[in-house]
């Protein structure tokens, strides 16, 4: 088993908070998701989450105009400079205070950030080689309260800053003789956004009370006059200050005055308000929360707390469109460079929408689970993942595109377990609402609902390998219910446990069901023998989860005392155990009275999963770590840290003394609680935080782990979302039976001598993917049969695994299909004897071929229809030409042509 699994994707969460940004070409959207960023490629319908993370949740994202760099700033003002091309962190910087917004200048030379009541302008990194990427240029003072928004003029000469003190300030990026600063009032609430008109100093300001002011400037951008050069002594002092490199350079300070005297405003730029408009004339809207403006098309988009958005044309304020897209506040709006697509982010429900306003259609509509995800399951071919959440929704995700393509909302309470049947077309889900539902992936409907004779809350679910028997465990009546998938009838109720049923698992190879309960027992039920108890395994503590090995010969059980025990269930003999309590490494919660080390003594694993080959086992629980153990040696192989986000609770290992006072922890204070006492006493057992608080921290935990049937990846449902870890073979040199003569030059030499089998064996010994591809693609298609028959058995599996991965990226579809067909035909009988071991490889191959089949078959059907249509049109024209020459009756001609078109449509439907 390889342990080179690396973070490869974040599903289940598409937007949390912060500003959305379109990339330079307008075809991709950058969305902050917790402490990571996801890039949604809207043209290719794919999503990618970068393998980097900030320490806290991201609140600001600034993209450079050339689309190569991004600045990510978290809740405490820690910034990351990220390369969007290399997807890596270039530089780290700390602004010491929370930052409200960040914006690059259109020429890419400067960027401005706003914090407290100041605006800081920095030299943009990347232009020259420098030790410090963030060099402060100027500090602008003026507003009395916190700054909220930034906008630049098109030529980067000036920028505007909005503030909570209801004023907007226009600052010069350079010291212009007729514009250093200018203060604009006219509003009665917080400034939400400000926008310059295209190639002009004219300005629009929008406040939270849904008011828009239009400001006209008496000077054009070309009319800005440069300041006379400074005297030599001042420049000398500035140069001297720059040499004092031990202190951080302060930069130039510009102090603005809200009411300058007449002498200071003489010969300066002047603004006048030419219009003021109100959005809520009818009184049916509440606070305006976000806005965006497209300068070329003069399109203003505004979002409200009620989930409504408006499209207006400026400067005349003509309403183009109004629509309600959510019942939660719209937190962020962004318009792409062409002005066609508008992106909306709703942080309350985690919604992300991209709307094409001209055609009034959705380009993208995604939403994660409102509350945390509880369970997940892979489809048998590994193409899809189904998740169930506490919000009662069942969502199906595509692992290739990372998009959710169907959501089932029939459950009325939290979903506790989900699973696929063996054919991969039916999803089963159990819920606390007392139902088990079956969903059809062909028609996307709930076609079966299983219920118990008296209402029960189902805590776990299992389906047998044939997909005919469905079982669910109850947490209040201590019973297991068995239904028939075909008829939907209740077949049996299994009694015997004396505590809530915590977990169910069917043996993949036999008709045996294992059930774990809080009564400290695991019972094995024989499906073929009238559901009698076959064995009862007694443990020392409450059973939390049971899992069968893929070959069905071993059973793993996790208990409340932190132990994982392994059983030979045929003989009811324990074969091994792992003491995993210390590997969990619990974090200390903000309000904990005891240390993390003491708290870990009462913790245990709540989810288990065998790897696809059965050699290792994944374990996770109420911790930020996922442990992977070797079953045979019973030792810890690796620990994966699933999150470094300190915005979540139970992340700190030790108590932060800075947050402790003589009266207790500062975390007890609910910030912004108004006139109340503001002390929050949490209820015992609450894990998700109190949603009524203005500020709450969900606890980090892993609720479910599953290995992909292909063996290439595993997934975990966590507080952060659905995390996927995949094998990254590109970063590892992993030779196999390497010899001193096996070198790239010798391999190419052997290949040149047309010794194809030997060249393939040598390439696999070196195990360089690009070299293997070069050798296999050099084999002529008529020689594939001979090479496949002469390959040793050991290398057949390796070639199949390579073919499966090559199918995903290569365009040589037919060539690789010939290889796969010949290998399976010639070595099929031998491979069958090792079917259990080879199952992940075969499923990986099947997944790759199936995906190509779906893409190519749709294309072929469309092409067949087009060809038939073109042939029918040509025949129709030929018959018309013939009619003109022979003077055939027109009615007969029309009937013949209609008949031909009907035949084409019949053929297309039948295909």
PDB file of N, CA and C in Angstrom, residues 157-158 172-181 219 223-229 263-269:
ATOM      1  N   UNK A 157      -4.745  56.264 -11.586  1.00  0.00           N
ATOM      2  CA  UNK A 157      -4.263  57.515 -11.008  1.00  0.00           C
ATOM      3  C   UNK A 157      -4.902  57.799  -9.647  1.00  0.00           C
ATOM      4  N   UNK A 158      -6.134  57.356  -9.451  1.00  0.00           N
ATOM      5  CA  UNK A 158      -6.857  57.638  -8.210  1.00  0.00           C
ATOM      6  C   UNK A 158      -7.636  56.407  -7.761  1.00  0.00           C
ATOM      7  N   UNK A 172      -5.568  60.392  -4.418  1.00  0.00           N
ATOM      8  CA  UNK A 172      -4.676  60.248  -5.564  1.00  0.00           C
ATOM      9  C   UNK A 172      -3.619  59.202  -5.271  1.00  0.00           C
ATOM     10  N   UNK A 173      -3.411  58.288  -6.222  1.00  0.00           N
ATOM     11  CA  UNK A 173      -2.352  57.278  -6.039  1.00  0.00           C
ATOM     12  C   UNK A 173      -0.982  57.948  -6.049  1.00  0.00           C
ATOM     13  N   UNK A 174      -0.878  59.082  -6.758  1.00  0.00           N
ATOM     14  CA  UNK A 174       0.302  59.954  -6.691  1.00  0.00           C
ATOM     15  C   UNK A 174      -0.155  61.289  -6.094  1.00  0.00           C
ATOM     16  N   UNK A 175       0.806  62.132  -5.731  1.00  0.00           N
ATOM     17  CA  UNK A 175       0.453  63.442  -5.183  1.00  0.00           C
ATOM     18  C   UNK A 175       0.169  64.391  -6.345  1.00  0.00           C
ATOM     19  N   UNK A 176      -1.104  64.480  -6.738  1.00  0.00           N
ATOM     20  CA  UNK A 176      -1.485  65.407  -7.801  1.00  0.00           C
ATOM     21  C   UNK A 176      -1.657  66.799  -7.211  1.00  0.00           C
ATOM     22  N   UNK A 177      -1.296  67.805  -7.999  1.00  0.00           N
ATOM     23  CA  UNK A 177      -1.389  69.186  -7.511  1.00  0.00           C
ATOM     24  C   UNK A 177      -2.831  69.578  -7.236  1.00  0.00           C
ATOM     25  N   UNK A 178      -3.768  69.078  -8.053  1.00  0.00           N
ATOM     26  CA  UNK A 178      -5.173  69.468  -7.870  1.00  0.00           C
ATOM     27  C   UNK A 178      -6.040  68.359  -7.263  1.00  0.00           C
ATOM     28  N   UNK A 179      -5.438  67.244  -6.829  1.00  0.00           N
ATOM     29  CA  UNK A 179      -6.198  66.207  -6.121  1.00  0.00           C
ATOM     30  C   UNK A 179      -5.269  65.370  -5.241  1.00  0.00           C
ATOM     31  N   UNK A 180      -5.348  65.618  -3.946  1.00  0.00           N
ATOM     32  CA  UNK A 180      -4.644  64.771  -2.974  1.00  0.00           C
ATOM     33  C   UNK A 180      -5.675  63.915  -2.247  1.00  0.00           C
ATOM     34  N   UNK A 181      -6.769  64.555  -1.825  1.00  0.00           N
ATOM     35  CA  UNK A 181      -7.890  63.828  -1.218  1.00  0.00           C
ATOM     36  C   UNK A 181      -9.152  64.645  -1.441  1.00  0.00           C
ATOM     37  N   UNK A 219     -13.320  67.850 -13.400  1.00  0.00           N
ATOM     38  CA  UNK A 219     -12.017  67.629 -14.040  1.00  0.00           C
ATOM     39  C   UNK A 219     -11.974  66.240 -14.662  1.00  0.00           C
ATOM     40  N   UNK A 223      -6.821  65.879 -16.780  1.00  0.00           N
ATOM     41  CA  UNK A 223      -6.633  67.196 -16.177  1.00  0.00           C
ATOM     42  C   UNK A 223      -5.921  67.176 -14.850  1.00  0.00           C
ATOM     43  N   UNK A 224      -5.545  65.988 -14.359  1.00  0.00           N
ATOM     44  CA  UNK A 224      -4.792  65.895 -13.109  1.00  0.00           C
ATOM     45  C   UNK A 224      -3.362  66.363 -13.332  1.00  0.00           C
ATOM     46  N   UNK A 225      -2.912  67.332 -12.507  1.00  0.00           N
ATOM     47  CA  UNK A 225      -1.583  67.933 -12.700  1.00  0.00           C
ATOM     48  C   UNK A 225      -0.607  67.323 -11.698  1.00  0.00           C
ATOM     49  N   UNK A 226       0.593  66.958 -12.191  1.00  0.00           N
ATOM     50  CA  UNK A 226       1.580  66.411 -11.250  1.00  0.00           C
ATOM     51  C   UNK A 226       2.096  67.476 -10.286  1.00  0.00           C
ATOM     52  N   UNK A 227       2.460  67.024  -9.089  1.00  0.00           N
ATOM     53  CA  UNK A 227       2.969  67.916  -8.044  1.00  0.00           C
ATOM     54  C   UNK A 227       4.362  68.398  -8.434  1.00  0.00           C
ATOM     55  N   UNK A 228       4.714  69.667  -8.130  1.00  0.00           N
ATOM     56  CA  UNK A 228       6.093  70.123  -8.385  1.00  0.00           C
ATOM     57  C   UNK A 228       7.095  69.265  -7.629  1.00  0.00           C
ATOM     58  N   UNK A 229       8.331  69.084  -8.159  1.00  0.00           N
ATOM     59  CA  UNK A 229       9.326  68.218  -7.497  1.00  0.00           C
ATOM     60  C   UNK A 229       9.689  68.721  -6.102  1.00  0.00           C
ATOM     61  N   UNK A 263      -8.768  78.084   1.337  1.00  0.00           N
ATOM     62  CA  UNK A 263      -7.448  78.178   0.715  1.00  0.00           C
ATOM     63  C   UNK A 263      -6.962  76.818   0.236  1.00  0.00           C
ATOM     64  N   UNK A 264      -7.277  75.761   1.029  1.00  0.00           N
ATOM     65  CA  UNK A 264      -6.833  74.409   0.665  1.00  0.00           C
ATOM     66  C   UNK A 264      -7.586  73.849  -0.532  1.00  0.00           C
ATOM     67  N   UNK A 265      -8.813  74.332  -0.780  1.00  0.00           N
ATOM     68  CA  UNK A 265      -9.605  73.795  -1.894  1.00  0.00           C
ATOM     69  C   UNK A 265      -9.478  74.623  -3.167  1.00  0.00           C
ATOM     70  N   UNK A 266      -8.719  75.728  -3.117  1.00  0.00           N
ATOM     71  CA  UNK A 266      -8.566  76.579  -4.292  1.00  0.00           C
ATOM     72  C   UNK A 266      -7.788  75.846  -5.378  1.00  0.00           C
ATOM     73  N   UNK A 267      -8.248  75.928  -6.603  1.00  0.00           N
ATOM     74  CA  UNK A 267      -7.617  75.279  -7.778  1.00  0.00           C
ATOM     75  C   UNK A 267      -7.572  73.755  -7.632  1.00  0.00           C
ATOM     76  N   UNK A 268      -8.471  73.226  -6.869  1.00  0.00           N
ATOM     77  CA  UNK A 268      -8.517  71.773  -6.682  1.00  0.00           C
ATOM     78  C   UNK A 268      -9.743  71.190  -7.395  1.00  0.00           C
ATOM     79  N   UNK A 269      -9.710  69.878  -7.552  1.00  0.00           N
ATOM     80  CA  UNK A 269     -10.837  69.155  -8.161  1.00  0.00           C
ATOM     81  C   UNK A 269     -12.078  69.320  -7.288  1.00  0.00           C
TER      82      UNK A 269
END
